[in-house]
CSV table of C-alpha atoms in Angstrom, one decimal:
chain,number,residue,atom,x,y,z
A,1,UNK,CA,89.3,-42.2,-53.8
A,2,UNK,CA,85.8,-42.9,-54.4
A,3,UNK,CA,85.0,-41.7,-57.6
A,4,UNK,CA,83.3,-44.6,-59.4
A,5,UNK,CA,80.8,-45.2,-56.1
A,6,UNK,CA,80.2,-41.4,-56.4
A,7,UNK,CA,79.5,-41.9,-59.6
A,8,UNK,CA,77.1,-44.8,-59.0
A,9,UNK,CA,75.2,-42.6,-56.4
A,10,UNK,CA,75.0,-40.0,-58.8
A,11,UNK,CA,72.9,-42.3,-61.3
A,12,UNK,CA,70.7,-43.3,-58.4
A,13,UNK,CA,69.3,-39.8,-58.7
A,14,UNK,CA,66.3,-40.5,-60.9
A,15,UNK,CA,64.6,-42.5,-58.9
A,16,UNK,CA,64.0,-40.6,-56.2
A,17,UNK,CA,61.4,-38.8,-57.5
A,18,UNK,CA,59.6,-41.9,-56.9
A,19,UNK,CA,60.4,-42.2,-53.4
A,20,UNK,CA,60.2,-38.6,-52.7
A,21,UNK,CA,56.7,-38.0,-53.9
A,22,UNK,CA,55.8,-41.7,-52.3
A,23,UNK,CA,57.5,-40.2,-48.6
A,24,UNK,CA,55.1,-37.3,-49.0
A,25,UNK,CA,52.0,-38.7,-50.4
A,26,UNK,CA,49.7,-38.0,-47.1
A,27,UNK,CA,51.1,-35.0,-45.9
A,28,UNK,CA,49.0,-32.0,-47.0
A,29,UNK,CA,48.0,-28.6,-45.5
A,30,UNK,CA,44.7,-27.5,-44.5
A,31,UNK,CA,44.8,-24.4,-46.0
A,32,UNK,CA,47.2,-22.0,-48.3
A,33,UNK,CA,50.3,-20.1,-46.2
A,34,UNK,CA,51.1,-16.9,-46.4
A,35,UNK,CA,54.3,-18.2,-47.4
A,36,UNK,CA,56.6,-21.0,-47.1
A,37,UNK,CA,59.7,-20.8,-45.0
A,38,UNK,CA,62.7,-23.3,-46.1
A,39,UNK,CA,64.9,-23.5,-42.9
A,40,UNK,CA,68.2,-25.5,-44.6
A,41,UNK,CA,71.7,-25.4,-44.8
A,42,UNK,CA,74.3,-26.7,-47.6
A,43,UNK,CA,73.2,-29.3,-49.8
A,44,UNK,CA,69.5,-30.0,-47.4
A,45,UNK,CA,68.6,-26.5,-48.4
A,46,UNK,CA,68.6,-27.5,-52.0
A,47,UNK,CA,65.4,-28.6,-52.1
A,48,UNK,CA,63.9,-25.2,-51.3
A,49,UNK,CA,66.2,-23.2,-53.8
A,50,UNK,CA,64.4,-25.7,-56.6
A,51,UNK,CA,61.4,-25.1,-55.2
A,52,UNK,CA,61.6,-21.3,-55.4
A,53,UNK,CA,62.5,-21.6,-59.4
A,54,UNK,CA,59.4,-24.3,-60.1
A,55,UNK,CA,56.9,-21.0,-58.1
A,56,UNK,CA,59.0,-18.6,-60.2
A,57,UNK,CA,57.9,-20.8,-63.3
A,58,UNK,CA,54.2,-21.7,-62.5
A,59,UNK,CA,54.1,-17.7,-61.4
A,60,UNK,CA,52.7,-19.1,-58.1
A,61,UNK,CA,51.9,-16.5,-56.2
A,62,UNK,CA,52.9,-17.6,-52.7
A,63,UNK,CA,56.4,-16.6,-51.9
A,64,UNK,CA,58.8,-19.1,-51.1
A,65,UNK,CA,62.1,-18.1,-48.8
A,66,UNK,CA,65.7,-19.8,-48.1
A,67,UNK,CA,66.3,-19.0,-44.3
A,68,UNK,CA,69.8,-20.2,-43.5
A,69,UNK,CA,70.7,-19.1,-40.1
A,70,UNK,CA,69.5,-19.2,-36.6
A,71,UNK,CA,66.1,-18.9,-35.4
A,72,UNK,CA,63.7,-17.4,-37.8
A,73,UNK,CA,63.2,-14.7,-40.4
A,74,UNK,CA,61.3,-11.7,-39.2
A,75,UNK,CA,59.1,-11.6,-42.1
A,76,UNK,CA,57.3,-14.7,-40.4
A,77,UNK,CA,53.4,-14.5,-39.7
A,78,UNK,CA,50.9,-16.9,-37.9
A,79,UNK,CA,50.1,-18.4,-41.6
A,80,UNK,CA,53.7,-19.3,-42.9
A,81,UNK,CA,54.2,-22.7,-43.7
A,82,UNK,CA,58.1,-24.1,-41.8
A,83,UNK,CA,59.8,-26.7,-43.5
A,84,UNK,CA,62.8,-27.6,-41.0
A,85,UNK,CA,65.7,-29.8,-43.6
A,86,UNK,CA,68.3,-31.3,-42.0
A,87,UNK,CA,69.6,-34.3,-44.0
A,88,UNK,CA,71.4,-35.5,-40.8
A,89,UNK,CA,68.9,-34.4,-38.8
A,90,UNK,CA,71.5,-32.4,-35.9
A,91,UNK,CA,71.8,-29.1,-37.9
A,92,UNK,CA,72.0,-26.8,-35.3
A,93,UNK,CA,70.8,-23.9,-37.0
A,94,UNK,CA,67.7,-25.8,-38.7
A,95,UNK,CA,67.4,-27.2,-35.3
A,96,UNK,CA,66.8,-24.1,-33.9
A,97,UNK,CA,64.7,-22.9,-36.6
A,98,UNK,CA,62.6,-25.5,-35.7
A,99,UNK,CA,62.2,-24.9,-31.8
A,100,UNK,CA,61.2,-21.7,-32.5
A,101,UNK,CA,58.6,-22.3,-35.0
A,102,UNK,CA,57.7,-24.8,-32.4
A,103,UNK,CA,57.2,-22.0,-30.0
A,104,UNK,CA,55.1,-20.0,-32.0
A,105,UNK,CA,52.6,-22.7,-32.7
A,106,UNK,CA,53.9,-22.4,-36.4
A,107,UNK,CA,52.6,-25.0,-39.2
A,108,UNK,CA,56.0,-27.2,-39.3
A,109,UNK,CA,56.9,-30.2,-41.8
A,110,UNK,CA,60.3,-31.8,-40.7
A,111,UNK,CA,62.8,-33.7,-42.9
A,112,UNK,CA,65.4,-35.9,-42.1
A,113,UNK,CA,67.5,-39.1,-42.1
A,114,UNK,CA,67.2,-39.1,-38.2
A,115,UNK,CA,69.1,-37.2,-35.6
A,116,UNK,CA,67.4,-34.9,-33.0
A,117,UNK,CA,65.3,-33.4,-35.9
A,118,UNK,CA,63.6,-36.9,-35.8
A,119,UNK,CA,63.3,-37.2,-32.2
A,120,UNK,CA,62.3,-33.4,-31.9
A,121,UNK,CA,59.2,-34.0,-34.8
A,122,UNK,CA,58.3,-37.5,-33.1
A,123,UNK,CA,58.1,-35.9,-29.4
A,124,UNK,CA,56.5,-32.8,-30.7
A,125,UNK,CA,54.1,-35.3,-33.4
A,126,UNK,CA,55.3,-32.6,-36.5
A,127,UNK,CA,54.5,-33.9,-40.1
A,128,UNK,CA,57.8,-36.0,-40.6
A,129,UNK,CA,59.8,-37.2,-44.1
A,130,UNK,CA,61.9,-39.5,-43.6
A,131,UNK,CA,65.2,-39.3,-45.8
A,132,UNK,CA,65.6,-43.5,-46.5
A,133,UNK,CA,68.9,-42.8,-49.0
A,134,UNK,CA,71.5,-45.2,-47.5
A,135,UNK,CA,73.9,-42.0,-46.4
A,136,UNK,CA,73.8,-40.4,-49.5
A,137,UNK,CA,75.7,-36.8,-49.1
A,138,UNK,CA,72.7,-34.1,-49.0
A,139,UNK,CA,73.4,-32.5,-52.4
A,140,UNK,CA,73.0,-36.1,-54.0
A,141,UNK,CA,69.9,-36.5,-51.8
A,142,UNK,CA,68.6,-33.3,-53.1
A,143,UNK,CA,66.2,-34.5,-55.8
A,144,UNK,CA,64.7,-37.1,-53.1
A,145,UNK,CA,64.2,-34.0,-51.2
A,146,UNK,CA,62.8,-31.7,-53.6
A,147,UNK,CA,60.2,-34.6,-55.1
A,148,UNK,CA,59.2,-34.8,-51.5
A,149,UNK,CA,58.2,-31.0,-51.3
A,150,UNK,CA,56.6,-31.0,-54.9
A,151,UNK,CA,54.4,-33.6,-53.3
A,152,UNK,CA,53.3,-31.5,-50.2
A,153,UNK,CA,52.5,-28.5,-52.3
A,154,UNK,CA,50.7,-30.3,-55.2
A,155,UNK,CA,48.5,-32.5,-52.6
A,156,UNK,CA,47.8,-28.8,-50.8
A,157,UNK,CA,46.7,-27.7,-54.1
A,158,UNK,CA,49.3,-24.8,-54.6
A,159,UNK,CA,50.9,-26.5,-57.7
A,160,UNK,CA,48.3,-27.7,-60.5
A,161,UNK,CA,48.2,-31.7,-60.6
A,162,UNK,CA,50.2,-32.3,-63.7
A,163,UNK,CA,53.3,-30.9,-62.3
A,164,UNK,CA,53.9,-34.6,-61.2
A,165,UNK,CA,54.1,-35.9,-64.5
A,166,UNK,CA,56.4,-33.2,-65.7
A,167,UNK,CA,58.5,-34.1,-63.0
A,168,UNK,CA,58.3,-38.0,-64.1
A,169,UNK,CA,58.5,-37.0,-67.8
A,170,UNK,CA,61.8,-35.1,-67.1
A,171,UNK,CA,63.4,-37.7,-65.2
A,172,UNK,CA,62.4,-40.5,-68.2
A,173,UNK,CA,63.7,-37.7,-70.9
A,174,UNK,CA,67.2,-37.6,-69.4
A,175,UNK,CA,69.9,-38.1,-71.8
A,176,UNK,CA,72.9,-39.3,-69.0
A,177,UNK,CA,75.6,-39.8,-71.7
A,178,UNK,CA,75.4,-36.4,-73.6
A,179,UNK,CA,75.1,-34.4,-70.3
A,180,UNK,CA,78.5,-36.3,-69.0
A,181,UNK,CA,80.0,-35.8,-72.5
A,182,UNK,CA,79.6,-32.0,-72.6
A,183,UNK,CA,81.0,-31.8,-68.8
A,184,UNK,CA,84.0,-33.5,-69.7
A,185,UNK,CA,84.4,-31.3,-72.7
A,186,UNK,CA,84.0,-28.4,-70.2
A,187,UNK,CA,86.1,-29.5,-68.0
A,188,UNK,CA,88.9,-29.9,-69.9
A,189,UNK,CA,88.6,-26.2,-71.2
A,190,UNK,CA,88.3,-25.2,-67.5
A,191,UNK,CA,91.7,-26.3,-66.7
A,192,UNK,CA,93.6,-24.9,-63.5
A,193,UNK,CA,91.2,-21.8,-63.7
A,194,UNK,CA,88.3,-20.7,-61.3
A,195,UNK,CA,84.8,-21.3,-62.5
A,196,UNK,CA,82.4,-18.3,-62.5
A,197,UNK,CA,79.2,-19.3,-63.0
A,198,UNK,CA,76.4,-16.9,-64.8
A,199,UNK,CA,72.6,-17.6,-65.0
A,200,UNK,CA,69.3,-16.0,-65.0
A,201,UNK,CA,67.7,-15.2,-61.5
A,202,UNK,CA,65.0,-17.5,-62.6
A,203,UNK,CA,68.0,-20.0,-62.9
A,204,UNK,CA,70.0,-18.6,-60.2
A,205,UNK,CA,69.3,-21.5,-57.8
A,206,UNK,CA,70.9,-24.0,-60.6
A,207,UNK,CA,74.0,-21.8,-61.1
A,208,UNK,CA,74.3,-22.1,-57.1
A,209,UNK,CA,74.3,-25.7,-57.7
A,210,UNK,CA,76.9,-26.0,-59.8
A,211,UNK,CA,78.5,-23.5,-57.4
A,212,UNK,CA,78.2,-26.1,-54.7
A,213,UNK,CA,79.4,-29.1,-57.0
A,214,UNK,CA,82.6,-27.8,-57.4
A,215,UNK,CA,83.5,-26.6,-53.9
A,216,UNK,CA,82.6,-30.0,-52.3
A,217,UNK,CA,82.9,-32.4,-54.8
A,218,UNK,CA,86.1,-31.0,-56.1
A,219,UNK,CA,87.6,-28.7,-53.4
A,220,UNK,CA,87.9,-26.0,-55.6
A,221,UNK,CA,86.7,-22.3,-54.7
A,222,UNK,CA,83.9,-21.7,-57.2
A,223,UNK,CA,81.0,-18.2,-57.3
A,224,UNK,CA,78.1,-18.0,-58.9
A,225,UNK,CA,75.8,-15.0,-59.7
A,226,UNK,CA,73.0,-14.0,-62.0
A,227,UNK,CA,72.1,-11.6,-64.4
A,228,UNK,CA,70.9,-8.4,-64.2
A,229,UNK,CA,72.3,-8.0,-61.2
A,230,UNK,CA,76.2,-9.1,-61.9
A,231,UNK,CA,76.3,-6.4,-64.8
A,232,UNK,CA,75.8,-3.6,-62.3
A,233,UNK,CA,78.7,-4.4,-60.3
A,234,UNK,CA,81.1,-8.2,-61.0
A,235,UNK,CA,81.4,-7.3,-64.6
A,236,UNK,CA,83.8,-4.6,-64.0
A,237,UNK,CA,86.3,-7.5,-62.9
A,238,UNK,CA,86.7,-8.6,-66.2
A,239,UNK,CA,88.2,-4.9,-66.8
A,240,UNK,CA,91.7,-6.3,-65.7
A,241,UNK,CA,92.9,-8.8,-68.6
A,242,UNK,CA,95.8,-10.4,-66.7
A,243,UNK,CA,92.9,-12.3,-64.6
A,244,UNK,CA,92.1,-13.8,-67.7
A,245,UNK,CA,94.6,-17.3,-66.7
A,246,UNK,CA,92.5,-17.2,-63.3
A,247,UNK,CA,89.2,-17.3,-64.0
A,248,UNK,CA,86.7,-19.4,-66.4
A,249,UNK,CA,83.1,-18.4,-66.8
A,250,UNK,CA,80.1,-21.1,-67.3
A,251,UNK,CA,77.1,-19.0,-68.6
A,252,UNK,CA,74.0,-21.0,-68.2
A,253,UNK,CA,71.5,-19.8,-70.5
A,254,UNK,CA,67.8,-20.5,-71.8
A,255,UNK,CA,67.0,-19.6,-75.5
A,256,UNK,CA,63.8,-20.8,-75.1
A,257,UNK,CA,62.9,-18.3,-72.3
A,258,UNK,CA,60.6,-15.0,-72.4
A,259,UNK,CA,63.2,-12.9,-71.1
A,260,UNK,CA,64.9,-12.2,-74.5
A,261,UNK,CA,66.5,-8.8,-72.2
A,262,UNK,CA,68.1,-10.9,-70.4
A,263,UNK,CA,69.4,-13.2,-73.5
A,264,UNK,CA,70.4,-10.1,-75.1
A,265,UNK,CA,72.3,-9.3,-71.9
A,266,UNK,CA,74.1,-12.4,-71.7
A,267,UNK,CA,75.0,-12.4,-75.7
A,268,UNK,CA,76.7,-9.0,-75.3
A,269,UNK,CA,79.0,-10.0,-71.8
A,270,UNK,CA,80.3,-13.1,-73.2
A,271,UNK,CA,81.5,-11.0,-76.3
A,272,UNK,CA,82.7,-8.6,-73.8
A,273,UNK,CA,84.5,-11.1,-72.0
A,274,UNK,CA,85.4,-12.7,-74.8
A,275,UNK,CA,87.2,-9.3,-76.2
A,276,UNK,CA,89.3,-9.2,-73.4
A,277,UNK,CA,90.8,-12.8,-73.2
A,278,UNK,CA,88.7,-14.9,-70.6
A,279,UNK,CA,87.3,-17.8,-71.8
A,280,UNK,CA,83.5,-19.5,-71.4
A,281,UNK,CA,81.2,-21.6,-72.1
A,282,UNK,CA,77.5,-21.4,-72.6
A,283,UNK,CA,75.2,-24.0,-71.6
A,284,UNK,CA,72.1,-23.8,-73.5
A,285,UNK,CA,69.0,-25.3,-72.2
A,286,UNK,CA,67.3,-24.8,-75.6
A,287,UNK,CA,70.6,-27.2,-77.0
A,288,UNK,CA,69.9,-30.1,-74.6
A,289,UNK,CA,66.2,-29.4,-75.8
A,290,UNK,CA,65.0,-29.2,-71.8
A,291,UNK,CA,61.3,-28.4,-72.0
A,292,UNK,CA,60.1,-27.6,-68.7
A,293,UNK,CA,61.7,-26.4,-65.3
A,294,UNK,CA,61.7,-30.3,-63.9
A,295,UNK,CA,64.2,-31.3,-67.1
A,296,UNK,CA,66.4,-27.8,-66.2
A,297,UNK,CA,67.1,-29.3,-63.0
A,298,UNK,CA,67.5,-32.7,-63.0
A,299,UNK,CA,69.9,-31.9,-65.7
A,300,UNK,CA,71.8,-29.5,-63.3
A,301,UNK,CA,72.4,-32.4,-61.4
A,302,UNK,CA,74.0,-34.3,-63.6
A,303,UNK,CA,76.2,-31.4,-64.9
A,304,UNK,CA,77.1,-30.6,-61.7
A,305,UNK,CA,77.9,-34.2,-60.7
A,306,UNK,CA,79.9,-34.9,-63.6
A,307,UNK,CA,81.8,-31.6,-64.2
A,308,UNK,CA,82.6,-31.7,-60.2
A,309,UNK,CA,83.6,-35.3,-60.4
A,310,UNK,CA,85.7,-35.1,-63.0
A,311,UNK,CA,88.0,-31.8,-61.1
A,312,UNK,CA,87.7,-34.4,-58.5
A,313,UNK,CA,89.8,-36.8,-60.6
A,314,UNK,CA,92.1,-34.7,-61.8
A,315,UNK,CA,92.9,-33.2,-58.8
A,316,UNK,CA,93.0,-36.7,-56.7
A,317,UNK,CA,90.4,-36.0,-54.2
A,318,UNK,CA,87.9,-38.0,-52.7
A,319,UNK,CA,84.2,-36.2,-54.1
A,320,UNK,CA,82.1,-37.5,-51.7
A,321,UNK,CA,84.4,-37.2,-48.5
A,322,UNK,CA,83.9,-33.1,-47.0
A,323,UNK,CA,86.6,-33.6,-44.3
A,324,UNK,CA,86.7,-29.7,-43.3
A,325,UNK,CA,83.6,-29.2,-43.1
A,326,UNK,CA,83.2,-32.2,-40.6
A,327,UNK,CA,86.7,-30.3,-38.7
A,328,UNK,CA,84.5,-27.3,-38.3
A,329,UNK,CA,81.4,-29.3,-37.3
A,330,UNK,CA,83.7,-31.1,-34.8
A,331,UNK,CA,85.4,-28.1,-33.1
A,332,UNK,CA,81.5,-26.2,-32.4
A,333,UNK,CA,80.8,-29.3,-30.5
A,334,UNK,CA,83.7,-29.4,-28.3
């Protein structure tokens, strides 16, 4: 098992902001898309889910989509900006994406470790990132990723200047030890259970995160969801009480944030819960004292990392290997 070198690799993650706003320091568009397209799947799509939450935060005005599937969206126009991820660079899907964007004489950025993505962007002279991590799996490559895209948008003046020293400034305030601390504690009130993890839609792409975390680090089965939306419909599982040995719930919430209706919202379903047997725990932002969206999600990563890696432990399994995923891969190429 591999779990002190996954460990290792997961404290490698600060510093590629460095060398992901370095990878995209000349890359810059001519003028501001209509909107910008994420074509990603798994842990290279990561960088666009963060993305979305930084445009939600800054209240950019330029929407930013996840398209995770074949070809392209149909909401595409002649001005959307395509940024084809593929951190092994033969994705078939972002792969595809790509050649059609390609057709439609679309504004394309391409990133990968190499792979036909690579050989596609050099033979077709697309904007190229190269993805230098040493085989890092893509959801520990995601930061690298990410810092890469913040790049691109501030140098295309969509996102204000000093966004790149709040994204320094929240990699230098990390506090490694207490994030790992509180995982552990978490994890041990977890137990055999299912997580169920709650956040804001503002935060929904962090709650996916952890989502992710636990189904490949850990092999576990794992959901996430977000409020408002979950208390219109997933609430009402919490109705049957003998689920309560099945199923643990990780609320990840922001005192701090504006949306007090949606803090008030999240106060009353953990009573609710609470009430009826299931146990939770609430991950405050305002606790850990995170000031800005770039602290929110470097931190993610390290919760994520350590809460997976520790179910990885307990369980005896291997965080980094994701052997069926590679079965599926394998039997579409035969």
């Amino acid at each position: 098992m591999n779990s002190l070198n996954f460990r290792d690799l997961l404290l490698s993650i600060p510093s590629q902001a460095e060398s992901g706003l370095k990878a995209s320091q000349n890359i810059k568009l001519a003028k501001k898309p209509d909107q910008i397209v994420i074509c990603g799947m798994g842990g290279s799509a990561l960088a666009g889910e963060f993305l979305q939450a930084v445009f939600n935060e800054f209240k950019i005005k330029i929407p930013v989509y996840l398209h995770k599937d074949y070809d392209l969206p149909l909401t595409i126009t002649k001005n959307s900006f395509m940024v084809c991820i593929s951190y092994s660079g033969n994705t078939e899907e972002t792969i595809s994406a790509y050649k059609k964007a390609l057709s439609q004489k679309l504004k394309i950025l391409a990133m990968a470790s190499g792979g036909k993505l690579k050989d596609l962007a050099i033979k077709n002279k697309t904007p190229f990132i190269s993805i230098d991590l040493n085989s890092l799996p893509p959801r520990l490559s995601a930061f690298y990723m990410f810092s890469a895209l913040v790049g691109v948008v501030v140098n295309s003046k969509i996102l204000p200047m000093n966004v790149i020293r709040q994204l320094k400034d929240g990699v230098r305030n990390l506090r490694i030890k207490t994030i790992e601390d509180s995982a552990n504690d978490i994890a041990a009130k977890i137990g055999g259970k299912t997580p169920l993890i709650y956040s804001s839609l503002k935060m929904d792409s962090l709650a996916y995160f952890l989502k992710i975390s636990f189904n490949e680090n850990a092999k576990i089965h794992a959901f996430s969801n977000f409020l408002p939306e979950c208390q219109h419909n997933e609430i009402q599982g919490f109705a049957d009480e003998s689920l309560n040995l099945r199923f643990y719930s990780i609320f990840l919430k922001d005192s701090a944030d504006s949306q007090k209706r949606i803090n008030k919202r999240m106060d009353i379903m953990t009573q609710m819960i609470n009430k009826r047997g299931f146990d939770f725990s609430i991950v405050d932002f305002d606790t850990f004292n995170l000031k800005n969206i770039f602290e929110k999600i470097i931190f993610t990563l390290f919760m994520g990392g350590f809460l997976s890696l520790k179910f990885a432990d307990i369980k005896n399994q291997d965080p980094i290997l994701t052997p069926l995923i590679d079965e599926l891969k394998n039997a579409l190429n035969k």
